[in-house]
mmCIF file of N, CA and C in Angstrom:
data_model
loop_
_atom_site.group_PDB
_atom_site.id
_atom_site.type_symbol
_atom_site.label_atom_id
_atom_site.label_comp_id
_atom_site.label_asym_id
_atom_site.label_seq_id
_atom_site.Cartn_x
_atom_site.Cartn_y
_atom_site.Cartn_z
ATOM 1 N N MET A 541 -7.307 -18.794 7.286
ATOM 2 C CA MET A 541 -6.351 -18.405 6.277
ATOM 3 C C MET A 541 -5.669 -17.127 6.738
ATOM 4 N N LYS A 542 -4.376 -17.045 6.540
ATOM 5 C CA LYS A 542 -3.613 -15.863 6.917
ATOM 6 C C LYS A 542 -2.970 -15.261 5.679
ATOM 7 N N TYR A 543 -2.743 -13.974 5.737
ATOM 8 C CA TYR A 543 -2.167 -13.255 4.614
ATOM 9 C C TYR A 543 -0.976 -12.429 5.061
ATOM 10 N N LEU A 544 -0.090 -12.209 4.139
ATOM 11 C CA LEU A 544 1.017 -11.290 4.341
ATOM 12 C C LEU A 544 0.831 -10.171 3.341
ATOM 13 N N LEU A 545 0.842 -8.952 3.824
ATOM 14 C CA LEU A 545 0.717 -7.802 2.955
ATOM 15 C C LEU A 545 2.068 -7.109 2.915
ATOM 16 N N LEU A 546 2.603 -6.973 1.733
ATOM 17 C CA LEU A 546 3.925 -6.393 1.556
ATOM 18 C C LEU A 546 3.820 -5.239 0.578
ATOM 19 N N PHE A 547 4.329 -4.104 0.984
ATOM 20 C CA PHE A 547 4.345 -2.941 0.112
ATOM 21 C C PHE A 547 5.749 -2.774 -0.452
ATOM 22 N N VAL A 548 5.836 -2.648 -1.743
ATOM 23 C CA VAL A 548 7.118 -2.406 -2.387
ATOM 24 C C VAL A 548 6.948 -1.254 -3.365
ATOM 25 N N ASP A 549 8.059 -0.675 -3.746
ATOM 26 C CA ASP A 549 7.993 0.391 -4.732
ATOM 27 C C ASP A 549 9.050 0.184 -5.795
ATOM 28 N N ASP A 550 8.993 1.016 -6.788
ATOM 29 C CA ASP A 550 9.989 0.985 -7.845
ATOM 30 C C ASP A 550 10.465 2.417 -8.083
ATOM 31 N N GLU A 551 11.313 2.596 -9.064
ATOM 32 C CA GLU A 551 11.888 3.921 -9.323
ATOM 33 C C GLU A 551 10.809 4.940 -9.667
ATOM 34 N N LYS A 552 9.794 4.508 -10.417
ATOM 35 C CA LYS A 552 8.722 5.432 -10.810
ATOM 36 C C LYS A 552 7.952 5.898 -9.576
ATOM 37 N N PHE A 553 7.597 4.959 -8.706
ATOM 38 C CA PHE A 553 6.871 5.318 -7.488
ATOM 39 C C PHE A 553 7.708 6.256 -6.627
ATOM 40 N N THR A 554 8.983 5.938 -6.488
ATOM 41 C CA THR A 554 9.876 6.772 -5.692
ATOM 42 C C THR A 554 9.936 8.190 -6.257
ATOM 43 N N ALA A 555 10.045 8.303 -7.580
ATOM 44 C CA ALA A 555 10.090 9.622 -8.214
ATOM 45 C C ALA A 555 8.790 10.386 -7.981
ATOM 46 N N GLU A 556 7.646 9.683 -8.085
ATOM 47 C CA GLU A 556 6.357 10.342 -7.846
ATOM 48 C C GLU A 556 6.240 10.812 -6.404
ATOM 49 N N LEU A 557 6.715 9.999 -5.484
ATOM 50 C CA LEU A 557 6.669 10.368 -4.076
ATOM 51 C C LEU A 557 7.554 11.584 -3.809
ATOM 52 N N GLU A 558 8.736 11.578 -4.385
ATOM 53 C CA GLU A 558 9.651 12.702 -4.199
ATOM 54 C C GLU A 558 9.135 13.979 -4.856
ATOM 55 N N ALA A 559 8.325 13.835 -5.904
ATOM 56 C CA ALA A 559 7.785 15.004 -6.600
ATOM 57 C C ALA A 559 6.627 15.658 -5.840
ATOM 58 N N MET A 560 6.061 14.950 -4.875
ATOM 59 C CA MET A 560 4.957 15.506 -4.094
ATOM 60 C C MET A 560 5.462 16.662 -3.234
ATOM 61 N N ALA A 561 4.577 17.610 -3.017
ATOM 62 C CA ALA A 561 4.871 18.664 -2.048
ATOM 63 C C ALA A 561 4.950 18.017 -0.669
ATOM 64 N N PRO A 562 5.750 18.566 0.231
ATOM 65 C CA PRO A 562 5.871 17.954 1.561
ATOM 66 C C PRO A 562 4.522 17.730 2.257
ATOM 67 N N ALA A 563 3.618 18.684 2.143
ATOM 68 C CA ALA A 563 2.311 18.533 2.798
ATOM 69 C C ALA A 563 1.518 17.381 2.179
ATOM 70 N N GLU A 564 1.585 17.232 0.863
ATOM 71 C CA GLU A 564 0.875 16.145 0.187
ATOM 72 C C GLU A 564 1.464 14.789 0.580
ATOM 73 N N ARG A 565 2.795 14.729 0.670
ATOM 74 C CA ARG A 565 3.459 13.488 1.065
ATOM 75 C C ARG A 565 3.089 13.120 2.503
ATOM 76 N N GLU A 566 3.076 14.103 3.388
ATOM 77 C CA GLU A 566 2.697 13.844 4.774
ATOM 78 C C GLU A 566 1.256 13.361 4.859
ATOM 79 N N GLN A 567 0.378 13.923 4.022
ATOM 80 C CA GLN A 567 -1.019 13.493 4.005
ATOM 81 C C GLN A 567 -1.121 12.031 3.544
ATOM 82 N N ALA A 568 -0.316 11.666 2.552
ATOM 83 C CA ALA A 568 -0.318 10.282 2.069
ATOM 84 C C ALA A 568 0.147 9.334 3.176
ATOM 85 N N TYR A 569 1.209 9.698 3.866
ATOM 86 C CA TYR A 569 1.693 8.861 4.970
ATOM 87 C C TYR A 569 0.668 8.805 6.100
ATOM 88 N N ALA A 570 -0.024 9.904 6.345
ATOM 89 C CA ALA A 570 -1.038 9.930 7.398
ATOM 90 C C ALA A 570 -2.185 8.982 7.060
ATOM 91 N N ARG A 571 -2.578 8.908 5.778
ATOM 92 C CA ARG A 571 -3.649 7.988 5.376
ATOM 93 C C ARG A 571 -3.237 6.542 5.624
ATOM 94 N N VAL A 572 -1.982 6.217 5.315
ATOM 95 C CA VAL A 572 -1.497 4.858 5.570
ATOM 96 C C VAL A 572 -1.505 4.578 7.067
ATOM 97 N N GLY A 573 -1.014 5.529 7.844
ATOM 98 C CA GLY A 573 -1.006 5.369 9.296
ATOM 99 C C GLY A 573 -2.402 5.195 9.855
ATOM 100 N N GLN A 574 -3.368 5.948 9.315
ATOM 101 C CA GLN A 574 -4.750 5.825 9.772
ATOM 102 C C GLN A 574 -5.320 4.455 9.433
ATOM 103 N N TRP A 575 -5.015 3.968 8.221
ATOM 104 C CA TRP A 575 -5.492 2.634 7.842
ATOM 105 C C TRP A 575 -4.935 1.583 8.796
ATOM 106 N N LEU A 576 -3.653 1.673 9.098
ATOM 107 C CA LEU A 576 -3.037 0.715 10.019
ATOM 108 C C LEU A 576 -3.680 0.803 11.403
ATOM 109 N N ALA A 577 -3.948 2.021 11.872
ATOM 110 C CA ALA A 577 -4.583 2.194 13.178
ATOM 111 C C ALA A 577 -6.002 1.629 13.169
ATOM 112 N N ASP A 578 -6.738 1.888 12.099
ATOM 113 C CA ASP A 578 -8.116 1.393 11.997
ATOM 114 C C ASP A 578 -8.192 -0.130 11.980
ATOM 115 N N HIS A 579 -7.149 -0.776 11.492
ATOM 116 C CA HIS A 579 -7.161 -2.231 11.355
ATOM 117 C C HIS A 579 -6.208 -2.934 12.324
ATOM 118 N N ALA A 580 -5.719 -2.214 13.310
ATOM 119 C CA ALA A 580 -4.729 -2.775 14.236
ATOM 120 C C ALA A 580 -5.228 -4.033 14.930
ATOM 121 N N ASP A 581 -6.532 -4.099 15.196
ATOM 122 C CA ASP A 581 -7.056 -5.273 15.885
ATOM 123 C C ASP A 581 -7.079 -6.508 14.992
ATOM 124 N N LYS A 582 -6.900 -6.307 13.692
ATOM 125 C CA LYS A 582 -6.894 -7.434 12.748
ATOM 126 C C LYS A 582 -5.480 -7.790 12.288
ATOM 127 N N ILE A 583 -4.517 -6.987 12.689
ATOM 128 C CA ILE A 583 -3.134 -7.190 12.247
ATOM 129 C C ILE A 583 -2.370 -7.864 13.373
ATOM 130 N N SER A 584 -1.784 -8.983 13.053
ATOM 131 C CA SER A 584 -0.972 -9.682 14.046
ATOM 132 C C SER A 584 0.320 -10.121 13.375
ATOM 133 N N GLY A 585 1.257 -10.457 14.163
ATOM 134 C CA GLY A 585 2.542 -10.848 13.595
ATOM 135 C C GLY A 585 3.165 -11.989 14.351
ATOM 136 N N GLY A 586 4.311 -12.378 13.875
ATOM 137 C CA GLY A 586 5.077 -13.396 14.560
ATOM 138 C C GLY A 586 4.937 -14.792 14.000
ATOM 139 N N GLY A 587 3.995 -14.983 13.086
ATOM 140 C CA GLY A 587 3.835 -16.308 12.511
ATOM 141 C C GLY A 587 4.870 -16.569 11.429
ATOM 142 N N LYS A 588 5.325 -17.792 11.366
ATOM 143 C CA LYS A 588 6.297 -18.173 10.340
ATOM 144 C C LYS A 588 5.576 -18.380 9.007
ATOM 145 N N LEU A 589 6.153 -17.869 7.934
ATOM 146 C CA LEU A 589 5.573 -18.048 6.612
ATOM 147 C C LEU A 589 5.769 -19.475 6.121
ATOM 148 N N GLN A 590 4.850 -19.901 5.294
ATOM 149 C CA GLN A 590 4.961 -21.210 4.662
ATOM 150 C C GLN A 590 6.001 -21.138 3.541
ATOM 151 N N PRO A 591 6.442 -22.275 3.002
ATOM 152 C CA PRO A 591 7.432 -22.282 1.919
ATOM 153 C C PRO A 591 6.918 -21.513 0.690
ATOM 154 N N PRO A 592 7.820 -20.953 -0.095
ATOM 155 C CA PRO A 592 7.434 -20.146 -1.253
ATOM 156 C C PRO A 592 6.486 -20.840 -2.228
ATOM 157 N N HIS A 593 6.600 -22.146 -2.402
ATOM 158 C CA HIS A 593 5.751 -22.828 -3.379
ATOM 159 C C HIS A 593 4.271 -22.796 -2.991
ATOM 160 N N THR A 594 3.957 -22.402 -1.761
ATOM 161 C CA THR A 594 2.564 -22.325 -1.328
ATOM 162 C C THR A 594 1.968 -20.932 -1.522
ATOM 163 N N ALA A 595 2.775 -20.000 -1.965
ATOM 164 C CA ALA A 595 2.351 -18.591 -2.019
ATOM 165 C C ALA A 595 1.489 -18.268 -3.235
ATOM 166 N N THR A 596 0.664 -17.253 -3.060
ATOM 167 C CA THR A 596 -0.095 -16.646 -4.146
ATOM 168 C C THR A 596 0.329 -15.186 -4.207
ATOM 169 N N THR A 597 0.609 -14.704 -5.378
ATOM 170 C CA THR A 597 1.050 -13.318 -5.544
ATOM 171 C C THR A 597 -0.003 -12.535 -6.305
ATOM 172 N N VAL A 598 -0.308 -11.347 -5.801
ATOM 173 C CA VAL A 598 -1.207 -10.422 -6.481
ATOM 174 C C VAL A 598 -0.417 -9.153 -6.728
ATOM 175 N N ARG A 599 -0.349 -8.744 -7.960
ATOM 176 C CA ARG A 599 0.378 -7.522 -8.298
ATOM 177 C C ARG A 599 -0.589 -6.516 -8.878
ATOM 178 N N LEU A 600 -0.494 -5.298 -8.401
ATOM 179 C CA LEU A 600 -1.322 -4.214 -8.918
ATOM 180 C C LEU A 600 -0.428 -3.236 -9.649
ATOM 181 N N SER A 601 -0.800 -2.915 -10.852
ATOM 182 C CA SER A 601 -0.099 -1.879 -11.591
ATOM 183 C C SER A 601 -0.898 -0.605 -11.451
ATOM 184 N N PRO A 602 -0.267 0.435 -10.932
ATOM 185 C CA PRO A 602 -1.010 1.677 -10.778
ATOM 186 C C PRO A 602 -1.498 2.183 -12.132
ATOM 187 N N SER A 603 -2.728 2.572 -12.171
ATOM 188 C CA SER A 603 -3.287 3.154 -13.377
ATOM 189 C C SER A 603 -3.893 4.499 -13.007
ATOM 190 N N PRO A 604 -4.025 5.392 -13.965
ATOM 191 C CA PRO A 604 -4.646 6.686 -13.645
ATOM 192 C C PRO A 604 -6.021 6.527 -13.006
ATOM 193 N N ALA A 605 -6.806 5.557 -13.461
ATOM 194 C CA ALA A 605 -8.137 5.351 -12.885
ATOM 195 C C ALA A 605 -8.036 4.938 -11.420
ATOM 196 N N MET A 606 -7.083 4.065 -11.102
ATOM 197 C CA MET A 606 -6.919 3.622 -9.722
ATOM 198 C C MET A 606 -6.528 4.798 -8.838
ATOM 199 N N TRP A 607 -5.605 5.627 -9.292
ATOM 200 C CA TRP A 607 -5.162 6.766 -8.483
ATOM 201 C C TRP A 607 -6.298 7.758 -8.275
ATOM 202 N N ARG A 608 -7.127 7.967 -9.298
ATOM 203 C CA ARG A 608 -8.281 8.876 -9.136
ATOM 204 C C ARG A 608 -9.215 8.322 -8.070
ATOM 205 N N THR A 609 -9.442 7.001 -8.069
ATOM 206 C CA THR A 609 -10.311 6.384 -7.081
ATOM 207 C C THR A 609 -9.721 6.554 -5.686
ATOM 208 N N CYS A 610 -8.424 6.305 -5.539
ATOM 209 C CA CYS A 610 -7.776 6.424 -4.234
ATOM 210 C C CYS A 610 -7.843 7.864 -3.724
ATOM 211 N N ARG A 611 -7.613 8.810 -4.592
ATOM 212 C CA ARG A 611 -7.615 10.209 -4.162
ATOM 213 C C ARG A 611 -9.010 10.685 -3.796
ATOM 214 N N ARG A 612 -10.058 10.133 -4.429
ATOM 215 C CA ARG A 612 -11.424 10.525 -4.114
ATOM 216 C C ARG A 612 -11.807 10.112 -2.706
ATOM 217 N N ARG A 613 -11.190 9.074 -2.172
ATOM 218 C CA ARG A 613 -11.579 8.543 -0.867
ATOM 219 C C ARG A 613 -11.002 9.325 0.295
ATOM 220 N N ARG A 614 -10.216 10.331 0.057
ATOM 221 C CA ARG A 614 -9.587 11.097 1.136
ATOM 222 C C ARG A 614 -10.571 11.603 2.132
#
């Protein structure tokens, strides 16, 4: 089984990102970069996606509890 991971944002996320201090924003980007580096051997590309009717969508709504959990893992 293969998966496609897609990150998207909305106006609220964009505003929160812009409200971060530059150092905090850089730290957030560094965590994403580290995750990608840690999993590079599992990430591959170039495969054609199946038709949309075969897709499964998972949507996460950020909640204060989720953000507290994410920030604790730094």
